[in-house]
Coordinates of C-alpha atoms and ligand atoms in Angstrom, one line a residue:
X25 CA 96.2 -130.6 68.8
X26 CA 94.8 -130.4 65.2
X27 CA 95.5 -126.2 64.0
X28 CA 93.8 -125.1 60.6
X29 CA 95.4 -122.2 59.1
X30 CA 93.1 -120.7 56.2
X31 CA 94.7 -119.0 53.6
X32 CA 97.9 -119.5 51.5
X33 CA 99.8 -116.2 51.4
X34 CA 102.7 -115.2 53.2
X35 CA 100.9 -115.0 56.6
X36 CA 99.3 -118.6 56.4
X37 CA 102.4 -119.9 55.0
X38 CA 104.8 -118.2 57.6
X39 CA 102.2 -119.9 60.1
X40 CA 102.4 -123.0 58.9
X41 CA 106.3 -123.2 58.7
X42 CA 106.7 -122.0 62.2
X43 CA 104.0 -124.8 63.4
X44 CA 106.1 -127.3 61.5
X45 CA 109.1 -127.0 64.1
X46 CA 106.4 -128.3 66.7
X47 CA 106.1 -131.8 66.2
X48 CA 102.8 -131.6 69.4
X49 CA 100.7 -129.7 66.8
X50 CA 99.3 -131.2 63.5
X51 CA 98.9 -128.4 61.5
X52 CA 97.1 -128.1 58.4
X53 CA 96.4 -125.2 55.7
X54 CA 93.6 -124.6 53.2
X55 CA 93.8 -121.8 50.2
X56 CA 90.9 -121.1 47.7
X57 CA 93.1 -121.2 44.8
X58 CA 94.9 -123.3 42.7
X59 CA 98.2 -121.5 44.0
X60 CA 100.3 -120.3 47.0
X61 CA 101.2 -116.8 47.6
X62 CA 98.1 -114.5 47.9
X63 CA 99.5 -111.2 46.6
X64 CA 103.3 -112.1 45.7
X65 CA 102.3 -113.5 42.2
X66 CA 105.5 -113.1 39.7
X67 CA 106.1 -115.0 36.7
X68 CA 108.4 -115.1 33.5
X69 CA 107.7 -114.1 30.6
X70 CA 111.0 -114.3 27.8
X71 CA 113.6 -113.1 29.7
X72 CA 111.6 -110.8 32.3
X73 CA 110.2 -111.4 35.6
X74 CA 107.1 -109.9 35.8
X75 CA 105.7 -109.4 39.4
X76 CA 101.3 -108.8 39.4
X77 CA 101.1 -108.2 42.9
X78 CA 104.3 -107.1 45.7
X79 CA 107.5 -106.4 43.6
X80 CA 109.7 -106.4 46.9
X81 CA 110.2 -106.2 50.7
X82 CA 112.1 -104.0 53.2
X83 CA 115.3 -105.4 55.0
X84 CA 115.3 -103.6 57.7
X85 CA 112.0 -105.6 59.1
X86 CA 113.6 -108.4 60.5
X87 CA 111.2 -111.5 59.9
X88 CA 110.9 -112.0 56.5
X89 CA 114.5 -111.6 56.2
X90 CA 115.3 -113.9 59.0
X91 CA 112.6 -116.7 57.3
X92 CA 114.8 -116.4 53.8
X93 CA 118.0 -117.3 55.6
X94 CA 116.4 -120.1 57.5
X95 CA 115.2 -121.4 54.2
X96 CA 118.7 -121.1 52.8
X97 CA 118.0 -118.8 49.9
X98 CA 120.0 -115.7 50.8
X99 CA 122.0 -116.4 47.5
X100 CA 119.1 -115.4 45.7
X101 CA 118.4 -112.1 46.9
X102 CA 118.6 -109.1 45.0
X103 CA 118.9 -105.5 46.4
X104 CA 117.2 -102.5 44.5
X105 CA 119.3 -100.1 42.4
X106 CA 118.9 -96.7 44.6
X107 CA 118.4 -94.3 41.6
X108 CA 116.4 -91.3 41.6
X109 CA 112.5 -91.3 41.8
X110 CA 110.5 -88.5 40.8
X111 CA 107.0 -86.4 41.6
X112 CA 104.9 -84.9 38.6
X113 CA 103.8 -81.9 39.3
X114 CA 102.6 -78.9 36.7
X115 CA 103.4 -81.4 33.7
X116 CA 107.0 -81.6 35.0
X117 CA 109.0 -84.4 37.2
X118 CA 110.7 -83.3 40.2
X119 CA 113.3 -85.2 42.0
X120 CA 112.0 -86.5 45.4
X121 CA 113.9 -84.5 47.8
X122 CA 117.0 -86.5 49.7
X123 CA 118.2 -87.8 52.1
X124 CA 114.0 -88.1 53.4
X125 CA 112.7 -91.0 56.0
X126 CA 109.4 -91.4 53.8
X127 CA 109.2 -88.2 51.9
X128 CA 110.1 -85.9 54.8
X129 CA 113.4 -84.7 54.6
X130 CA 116.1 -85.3 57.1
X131 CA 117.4 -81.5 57.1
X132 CA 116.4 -77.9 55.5
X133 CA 118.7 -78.6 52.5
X134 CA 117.0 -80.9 50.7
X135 CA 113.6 -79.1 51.7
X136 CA 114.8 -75.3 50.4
X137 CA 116.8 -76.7 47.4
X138 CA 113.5 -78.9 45.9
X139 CA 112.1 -78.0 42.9
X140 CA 108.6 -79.5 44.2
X141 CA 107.5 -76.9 46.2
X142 CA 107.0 -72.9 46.0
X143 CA 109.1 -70.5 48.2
X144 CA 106.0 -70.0 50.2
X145 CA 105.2 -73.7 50.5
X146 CA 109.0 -74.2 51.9
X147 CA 108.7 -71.2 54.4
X148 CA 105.8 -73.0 55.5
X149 CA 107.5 -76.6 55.9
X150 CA 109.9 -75.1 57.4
X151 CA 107.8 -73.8 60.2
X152 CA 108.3 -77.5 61.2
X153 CA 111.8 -76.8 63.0
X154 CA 109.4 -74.4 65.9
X155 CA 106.4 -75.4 65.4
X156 CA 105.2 -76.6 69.3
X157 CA 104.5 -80.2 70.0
X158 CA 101.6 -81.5 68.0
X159 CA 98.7 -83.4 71.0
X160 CA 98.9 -86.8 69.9
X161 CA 97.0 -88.6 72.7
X162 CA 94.3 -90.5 70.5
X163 CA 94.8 -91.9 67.0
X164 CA 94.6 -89.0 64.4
X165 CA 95.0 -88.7 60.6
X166 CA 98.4 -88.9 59.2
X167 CA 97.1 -86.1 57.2
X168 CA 96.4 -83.9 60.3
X169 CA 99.3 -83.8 61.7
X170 CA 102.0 -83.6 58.6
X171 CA 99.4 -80.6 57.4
X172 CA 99.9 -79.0 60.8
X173 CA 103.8 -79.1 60.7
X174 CA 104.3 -78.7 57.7
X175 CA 101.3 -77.0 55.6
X176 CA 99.2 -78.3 52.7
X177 CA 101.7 -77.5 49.4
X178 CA 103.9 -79.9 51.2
X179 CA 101.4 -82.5 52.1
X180 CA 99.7 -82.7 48.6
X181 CA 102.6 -82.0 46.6
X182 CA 105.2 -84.7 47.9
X183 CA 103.7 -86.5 51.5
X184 CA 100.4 -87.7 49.7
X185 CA 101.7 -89.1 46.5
X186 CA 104.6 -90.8 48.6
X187 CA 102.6 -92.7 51.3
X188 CA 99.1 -93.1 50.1
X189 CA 99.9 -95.3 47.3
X190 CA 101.9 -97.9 50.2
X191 CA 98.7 -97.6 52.5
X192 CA 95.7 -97.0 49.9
X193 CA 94.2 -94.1 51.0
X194 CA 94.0 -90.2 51.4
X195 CA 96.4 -89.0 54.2
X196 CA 93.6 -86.9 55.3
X197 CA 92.2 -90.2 56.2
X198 CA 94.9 -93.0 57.5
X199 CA 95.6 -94.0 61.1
X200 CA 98.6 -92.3 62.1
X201 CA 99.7 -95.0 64.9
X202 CA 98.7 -98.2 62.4
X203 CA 100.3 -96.5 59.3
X204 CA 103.1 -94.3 60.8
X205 CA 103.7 -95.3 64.5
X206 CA 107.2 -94.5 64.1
X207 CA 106.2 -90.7 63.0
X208 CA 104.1 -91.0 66.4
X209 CA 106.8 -91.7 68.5
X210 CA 108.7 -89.6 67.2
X211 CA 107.2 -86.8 66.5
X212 CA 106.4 -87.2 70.5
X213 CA 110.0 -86.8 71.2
X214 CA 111.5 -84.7 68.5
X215 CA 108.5 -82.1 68.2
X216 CA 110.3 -81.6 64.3
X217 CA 109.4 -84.1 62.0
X218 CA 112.8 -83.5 59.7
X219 CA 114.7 -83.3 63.4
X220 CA 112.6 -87.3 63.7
X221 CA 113.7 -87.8 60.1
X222 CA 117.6 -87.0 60.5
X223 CA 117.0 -89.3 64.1
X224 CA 115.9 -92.0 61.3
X225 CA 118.6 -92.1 59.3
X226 CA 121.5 -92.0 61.4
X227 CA 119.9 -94.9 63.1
X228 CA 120.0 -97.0 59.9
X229 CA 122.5 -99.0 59.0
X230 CA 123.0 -98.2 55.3
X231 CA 123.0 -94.3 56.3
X232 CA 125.3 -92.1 54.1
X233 CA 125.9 -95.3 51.5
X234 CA 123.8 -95.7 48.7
X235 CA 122.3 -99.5 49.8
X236 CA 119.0 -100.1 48.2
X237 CA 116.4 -100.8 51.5
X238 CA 114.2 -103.3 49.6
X239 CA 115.1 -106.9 48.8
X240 CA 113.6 -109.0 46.1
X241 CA 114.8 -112.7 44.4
X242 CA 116.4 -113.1 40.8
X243 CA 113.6 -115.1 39.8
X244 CA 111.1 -112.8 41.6
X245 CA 109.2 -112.9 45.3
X246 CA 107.4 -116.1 44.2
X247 CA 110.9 -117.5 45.2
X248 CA 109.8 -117.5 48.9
X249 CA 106.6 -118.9 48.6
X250 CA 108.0 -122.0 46.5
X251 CA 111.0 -122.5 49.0
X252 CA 108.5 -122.8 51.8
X253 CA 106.3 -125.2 50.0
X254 CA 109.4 -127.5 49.1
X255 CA 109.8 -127.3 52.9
X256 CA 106.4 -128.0 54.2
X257 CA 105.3 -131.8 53.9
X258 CA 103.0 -131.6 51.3
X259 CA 100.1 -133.7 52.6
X260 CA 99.6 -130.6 54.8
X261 CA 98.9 -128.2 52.4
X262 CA 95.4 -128.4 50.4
X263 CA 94.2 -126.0 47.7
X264 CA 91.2 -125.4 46.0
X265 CA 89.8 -125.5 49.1
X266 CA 87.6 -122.4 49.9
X267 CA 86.3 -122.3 53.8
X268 CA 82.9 -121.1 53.7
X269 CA 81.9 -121.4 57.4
X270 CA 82.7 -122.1 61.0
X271 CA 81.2 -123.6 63.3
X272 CA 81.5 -124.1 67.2
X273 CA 81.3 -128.2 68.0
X274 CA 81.4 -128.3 71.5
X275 CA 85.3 -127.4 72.0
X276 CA 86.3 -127.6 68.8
X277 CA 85.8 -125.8 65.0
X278 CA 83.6 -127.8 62.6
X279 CA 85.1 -125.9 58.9
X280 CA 83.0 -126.4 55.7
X281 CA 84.6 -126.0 52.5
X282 CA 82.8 -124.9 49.1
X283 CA 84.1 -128.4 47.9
X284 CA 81.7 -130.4 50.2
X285 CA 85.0 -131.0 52.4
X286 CA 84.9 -131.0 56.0
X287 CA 87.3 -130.5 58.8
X288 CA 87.3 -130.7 63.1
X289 CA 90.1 -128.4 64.3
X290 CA 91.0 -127.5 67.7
X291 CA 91.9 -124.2 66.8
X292 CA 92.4 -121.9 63.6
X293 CA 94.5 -119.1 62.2
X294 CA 92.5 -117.2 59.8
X295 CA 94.7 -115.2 57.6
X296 CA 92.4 -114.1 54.6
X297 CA 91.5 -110.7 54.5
X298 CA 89.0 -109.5 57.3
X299 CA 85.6 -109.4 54.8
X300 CA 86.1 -112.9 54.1
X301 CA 87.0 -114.2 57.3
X302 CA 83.6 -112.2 58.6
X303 CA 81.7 -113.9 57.0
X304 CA 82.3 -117.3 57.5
X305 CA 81.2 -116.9 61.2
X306 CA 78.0 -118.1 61.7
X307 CA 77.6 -118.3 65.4
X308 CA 75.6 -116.0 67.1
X309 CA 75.2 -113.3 64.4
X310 CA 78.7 -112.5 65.1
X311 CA 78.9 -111.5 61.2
X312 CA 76.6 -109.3 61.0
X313 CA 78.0 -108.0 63.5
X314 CA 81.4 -107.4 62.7
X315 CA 82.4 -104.0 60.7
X316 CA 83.9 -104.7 57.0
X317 CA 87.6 -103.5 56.7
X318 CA 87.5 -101.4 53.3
X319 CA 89.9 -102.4 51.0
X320 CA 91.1 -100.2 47.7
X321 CA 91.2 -101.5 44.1
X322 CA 94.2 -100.9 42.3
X323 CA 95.4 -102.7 38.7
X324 CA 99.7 -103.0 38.1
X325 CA 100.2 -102.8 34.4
X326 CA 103.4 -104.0 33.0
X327 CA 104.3 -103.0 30.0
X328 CA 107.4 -104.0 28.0
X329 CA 109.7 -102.1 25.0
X330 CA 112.4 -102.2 23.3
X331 CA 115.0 -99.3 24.6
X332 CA 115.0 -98.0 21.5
X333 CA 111.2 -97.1 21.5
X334 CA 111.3 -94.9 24.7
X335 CA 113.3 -92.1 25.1
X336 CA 113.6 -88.9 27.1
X337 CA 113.2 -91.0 30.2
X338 CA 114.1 -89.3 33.8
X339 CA 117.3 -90.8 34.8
X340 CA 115.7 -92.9 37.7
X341 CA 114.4 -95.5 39.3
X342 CA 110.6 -93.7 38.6
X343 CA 107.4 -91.4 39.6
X344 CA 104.9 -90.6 41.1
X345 CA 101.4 -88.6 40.0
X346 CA 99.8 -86.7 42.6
X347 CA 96.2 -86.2 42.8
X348 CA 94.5 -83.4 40.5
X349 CA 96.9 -84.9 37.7
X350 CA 94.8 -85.5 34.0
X351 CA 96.0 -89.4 34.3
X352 CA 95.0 -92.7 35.6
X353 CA 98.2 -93.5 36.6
X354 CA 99.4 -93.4 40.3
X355 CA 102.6 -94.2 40.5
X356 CA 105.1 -95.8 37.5
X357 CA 108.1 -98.0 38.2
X358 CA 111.6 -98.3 35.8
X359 CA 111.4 -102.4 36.2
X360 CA 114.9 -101.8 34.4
X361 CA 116.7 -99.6 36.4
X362 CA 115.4 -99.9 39.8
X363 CA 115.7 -104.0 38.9
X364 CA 117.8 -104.8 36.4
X365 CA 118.3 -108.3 36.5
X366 CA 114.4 -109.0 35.9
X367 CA 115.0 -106.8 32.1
X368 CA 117.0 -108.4 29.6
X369 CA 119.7 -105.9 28.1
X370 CA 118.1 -104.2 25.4
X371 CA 114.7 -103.5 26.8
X372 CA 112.3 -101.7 29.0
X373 CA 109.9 -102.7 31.8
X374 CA 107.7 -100.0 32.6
X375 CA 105.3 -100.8 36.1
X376 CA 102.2 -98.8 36.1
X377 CA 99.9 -98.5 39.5
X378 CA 96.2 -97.5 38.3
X379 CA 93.1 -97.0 40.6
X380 CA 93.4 -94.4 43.7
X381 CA 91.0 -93.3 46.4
X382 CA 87.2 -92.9 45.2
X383 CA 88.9 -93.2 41.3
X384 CA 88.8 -96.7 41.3
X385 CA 86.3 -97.6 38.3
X386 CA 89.3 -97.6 36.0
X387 CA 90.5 -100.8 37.2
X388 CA 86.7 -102.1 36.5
X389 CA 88.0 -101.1 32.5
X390 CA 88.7 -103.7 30.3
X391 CA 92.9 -104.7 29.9
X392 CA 92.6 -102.6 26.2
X393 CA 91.3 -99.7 27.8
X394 CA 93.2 -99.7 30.7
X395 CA 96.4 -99.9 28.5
X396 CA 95.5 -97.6 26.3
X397 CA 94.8 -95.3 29.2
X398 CA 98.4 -96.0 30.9
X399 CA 99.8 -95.3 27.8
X400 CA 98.1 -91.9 26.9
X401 CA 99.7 -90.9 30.7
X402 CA 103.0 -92.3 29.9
X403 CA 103.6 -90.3 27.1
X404 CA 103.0 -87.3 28.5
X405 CA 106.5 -87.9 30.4
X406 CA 108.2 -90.0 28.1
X407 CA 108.6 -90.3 24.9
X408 CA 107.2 -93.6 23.3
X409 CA 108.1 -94.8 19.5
X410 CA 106.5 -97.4 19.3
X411 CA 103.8 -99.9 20.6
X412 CA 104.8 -102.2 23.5
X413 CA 106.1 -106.1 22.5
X414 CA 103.9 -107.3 25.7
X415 CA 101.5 -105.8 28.1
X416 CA 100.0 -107.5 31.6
X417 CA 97.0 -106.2 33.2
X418 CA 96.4 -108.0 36.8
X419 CA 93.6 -106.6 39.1
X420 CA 93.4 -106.1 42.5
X421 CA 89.3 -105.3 43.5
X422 CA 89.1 -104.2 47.3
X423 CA 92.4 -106.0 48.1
X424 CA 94.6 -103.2 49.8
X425 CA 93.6 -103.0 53.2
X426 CA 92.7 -99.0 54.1
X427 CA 93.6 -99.0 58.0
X428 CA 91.7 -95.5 59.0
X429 CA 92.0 -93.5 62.0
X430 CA 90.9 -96.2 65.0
X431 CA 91.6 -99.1 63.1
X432 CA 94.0 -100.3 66.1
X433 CA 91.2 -99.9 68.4
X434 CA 88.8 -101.4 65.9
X435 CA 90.6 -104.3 65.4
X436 CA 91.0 -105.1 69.3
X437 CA 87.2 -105.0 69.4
X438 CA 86.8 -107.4 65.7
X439 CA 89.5 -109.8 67.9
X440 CA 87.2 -109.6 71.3
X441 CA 83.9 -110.0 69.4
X442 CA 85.5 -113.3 67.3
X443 CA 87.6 -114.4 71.2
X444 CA 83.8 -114.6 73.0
X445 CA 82.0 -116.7 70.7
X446 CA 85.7 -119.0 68.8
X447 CA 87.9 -118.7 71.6
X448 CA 90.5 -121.0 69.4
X449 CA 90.3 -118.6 66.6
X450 CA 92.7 -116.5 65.9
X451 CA 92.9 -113.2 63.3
X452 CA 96.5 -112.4 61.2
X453 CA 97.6 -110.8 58.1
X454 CA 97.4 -107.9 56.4
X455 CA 94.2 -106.8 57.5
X456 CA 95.1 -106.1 61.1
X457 CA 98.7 -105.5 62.1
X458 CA 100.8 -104.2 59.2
X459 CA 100.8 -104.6 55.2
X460 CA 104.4 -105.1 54.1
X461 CA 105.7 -108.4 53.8
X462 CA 107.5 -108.1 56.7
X463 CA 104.7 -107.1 59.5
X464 CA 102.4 -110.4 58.0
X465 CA 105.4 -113.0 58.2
X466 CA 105.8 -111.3 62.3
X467 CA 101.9 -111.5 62.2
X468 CA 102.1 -115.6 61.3
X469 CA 104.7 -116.2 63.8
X470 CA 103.3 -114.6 66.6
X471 CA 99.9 -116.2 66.0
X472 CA 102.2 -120.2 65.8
X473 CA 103.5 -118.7 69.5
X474 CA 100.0 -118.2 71.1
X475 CA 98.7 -121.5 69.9
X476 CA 101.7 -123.2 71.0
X477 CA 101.3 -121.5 74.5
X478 CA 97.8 -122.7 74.7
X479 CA 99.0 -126.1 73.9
X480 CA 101.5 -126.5 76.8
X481 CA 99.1 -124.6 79.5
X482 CA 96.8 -127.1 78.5
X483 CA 99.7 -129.8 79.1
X484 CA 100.0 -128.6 82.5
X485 CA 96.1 -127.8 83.7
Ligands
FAD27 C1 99.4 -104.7 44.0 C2 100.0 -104.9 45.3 C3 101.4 -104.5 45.5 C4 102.0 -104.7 46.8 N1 103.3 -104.4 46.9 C5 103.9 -104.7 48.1 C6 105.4 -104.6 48.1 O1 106.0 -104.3 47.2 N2 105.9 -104.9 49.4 C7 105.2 -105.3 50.4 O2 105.8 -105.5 51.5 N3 103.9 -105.4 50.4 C8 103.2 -105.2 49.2 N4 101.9 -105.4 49.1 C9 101.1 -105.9 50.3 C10 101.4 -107.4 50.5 O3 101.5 -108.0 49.3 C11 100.2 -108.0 51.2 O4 99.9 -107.2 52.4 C12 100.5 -109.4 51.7 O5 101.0 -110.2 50.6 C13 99.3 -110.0 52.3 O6 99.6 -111.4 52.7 P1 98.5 -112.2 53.5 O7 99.0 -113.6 53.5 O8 98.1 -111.6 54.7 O9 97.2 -112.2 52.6 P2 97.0 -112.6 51.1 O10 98.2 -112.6 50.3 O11 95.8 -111.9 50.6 O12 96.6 -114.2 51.2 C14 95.3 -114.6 51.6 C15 95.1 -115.9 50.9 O13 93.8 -116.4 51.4 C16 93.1 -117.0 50.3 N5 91.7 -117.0 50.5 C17 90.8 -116.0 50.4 N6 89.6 -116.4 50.8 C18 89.7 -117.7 51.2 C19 88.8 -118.7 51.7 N7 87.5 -118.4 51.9 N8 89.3 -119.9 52.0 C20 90.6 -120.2 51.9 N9 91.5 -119.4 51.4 C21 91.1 -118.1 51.1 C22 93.5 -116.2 49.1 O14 93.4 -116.9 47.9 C23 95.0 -115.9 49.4 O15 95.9 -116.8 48.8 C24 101.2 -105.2 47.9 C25 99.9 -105.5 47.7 C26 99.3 -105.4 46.4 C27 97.8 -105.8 46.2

């Protein structure tokens, strides 16, 4: 059975190693570019690593780390420094409140003693603790129900800046079950959302030690994607090769490529992002008929200095601006002290997220203006000498998927519509079953075990 996998990030690769234990399937995968890796894009420059796209992955999501150990590069991993990390608010940076399962803390202490809120915003997110059960048969806004526990200081203040950034859009907005489905269950069960937090992190295993959850490599995330292309035979991976259409041929998948290349496949694992893959169907209108996933724009600026130049700098790991802010910037990262073996000694790596919900024409600015912009912000919370030795603008246009409220049930209906007409076409990645590294290395794997299923029912009809 000949299996085309289309698209070279961590999904398509993850598909394409797993296919590669099963010697019954020739497997084969195409990327657009001249490179591997989608959206983990890192790079040296001097003595830094500079990461443009995904900076690191969570370790308590068992696949990808389960895929570096098969690969036998545990030795490179690094875990992140577990420093503070801060929330601007009123021209001032408040300490993130702690211990907190995503923002919501795990008892009252942390709640009453934050600097973040006002009395009367605490009194109200403390309401939480009696608050009855919130209805959560259908799908609703993340938004909805953290306002309704917890009240709206809290939810702007510390809940929006926290998680909008990770799933690129307003809380008011997101899918609670695609975004949050352990807040779902939980918040099922406990009725409190700080009793489901506390539940949360007595479960994990680093609770009440100061283990960094995320897990990059000393020479950056590229380090996966190079290991599994040392892995893979190479004749099965072809780039610069951008699929442009689909087309039934009687029981198989006639691909075109912009490069006048063709290909027959039995069956194919599309894993670029859901606009792209809907419009290379051209059977039966299916895309036109298919609903476009929105996707944010967002630009990472790195900026390097000398320590000397910046002082005055929080002691942590970094911040976060809230909406209603006078700045471009979202959220800022300490490459330094939250990773310190990608800064030489002596210097500063400061990681600047511009571009949020319906503000995204900044990322459309040109690298000086952005820049200049990032640095204006920055100084209103550090203090900055002098002029940075290095900058690195990358941009990301409509590339972080926004899963709203329904977007489980929408993306059933996108895999239904695409089953009837390419019954040997199959949907992963980011688009449609999680973001984080983790969720599209699972999404890879699971999409290897249903066309190696089909293969040996058709072994036995
Ligand atoms: C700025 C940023 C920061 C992030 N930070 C983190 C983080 O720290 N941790 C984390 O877990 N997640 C993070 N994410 C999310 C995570 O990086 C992505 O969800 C994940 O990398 C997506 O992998 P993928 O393989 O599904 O898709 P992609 O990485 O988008 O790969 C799809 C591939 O398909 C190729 N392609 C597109 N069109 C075609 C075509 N027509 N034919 C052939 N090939 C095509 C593309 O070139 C690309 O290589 C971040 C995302 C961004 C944008």
């Amino acid at each position: 059975m000949k299996v085309a996998i289309i698209g070279g990030g961590i999904t398509g690769l993850s598909a394409l190693y797993e296919l590669s234990k099963h010697p019954e399937v020739d497997a084969e995968l195409f990327e657009a570019s001249q490179m591997l890796g989608g959206k983990i894009r890192s790079y040296h420059r001097e003595d830094f690593v500079v990461e443009r796209g995904a900076d690191s992955f969570l370790a308590r999501k068992p696949e990808l780390m389960a895929l570096v150990s098969e690969l036998g590069i545990e030795d490179q991993l690094v875990t992140n420094e577990t420093g503070q990390a801060f929330i601007l608010y009123n021209e001032e940076l408040h300490p993130i409140p702690k211990p907190s399962s995503m923002g919501i803390p795990s008892s009252l202490k942390p709640l009453l003693s934050t600097s973040l809120l006002s009395t009367k915003g605490k009194m109200r997110a403390s309401l939480d603790l009696v608050k009855p059960k919130a209805k959560l048969d259908e799908d609703v806004a993340a938004g909805q129900l953290f306002r309704y526990r917890f009240g709206d200081e809290m939810v702007d203040r510390l809940l929006e800046p926290l998680l909008s950034g990770i799933y690129a859009g307003s809380l008011n907005e997101l899918s609670l079950e695609s975004t949050l489905p352990q807040f779902k269950a939980l918040a099922t069960k406990h009725r409190s959302l700080i009793k489901a937090s506390e539940a949360i992190q007595k479960k994990q295993p680093t609770a009440g030690t100061n283990t960094g959850q995320f897990r990059t490599f000393k020479n950056g995330l590229i380090t996966v994607i190079e290991a599994l292309e040392a892995r893979l035979d190479q004749a099965s991976i072809h780039k610069d090769h951008k699929l442009v259409s689909i087309e039934r041929d009687g029981n198989q998948h006639r691909l075109s490529f912009e490069n006048g290349h063709e290909e027959i496949a039995d069956a194919v694992i599309m894993t670029v992002p859901q606009p792209v893959a809907a419009t290379t169907f051209v059977e039966d209108g299916l895309s036109e008929r298919l609903e476009r996933l929105r996707g944010a724009s967002v630009a990472t600026v790195a900026l390097a200095f000398r320590e000397s130049d910046v002082s005055e700098r929080a002691d942590g790991t970094g911040f976060l601006v809230p909406k209603g802010n006078d700045t471009v910037i979202k959220a800022v990262t300490f490459v330094d002290k939250k990773w310190p073996t990608a800064v030489p000694d002596g210097y500063v790596l400061l990681r600047s997220f511009v571009g949020r919900p319906g503000q995204e024409e900044i990322v459309n600015e040109s690298d000086d203006v952005i820049v200049e912009q990032v640095i204006k912000g920055l100084s209103k919370m550090l203090e900055i000498n002098g002029i940075p030795l290095w900058y690195d603008v990358e941009r990301w246009q409509e590339a972080m998927p926004t899963y709203t409220v329904g977007h489980k049930q929408r993306v059933q209906q996108w895999r239904e519509a695409v089953n009837d007409t390419y019954p040997y076409v199959l949907l992963a990645g980011a688009s449609y079953d999680g973001v984080g590294l983790p969720d599209c290395v699972r999404q890879g794997i699971n999409a290897t075990n249903q066309i190696v299923n089909q293969v040996k029912n058709n072994d036995k009809q």
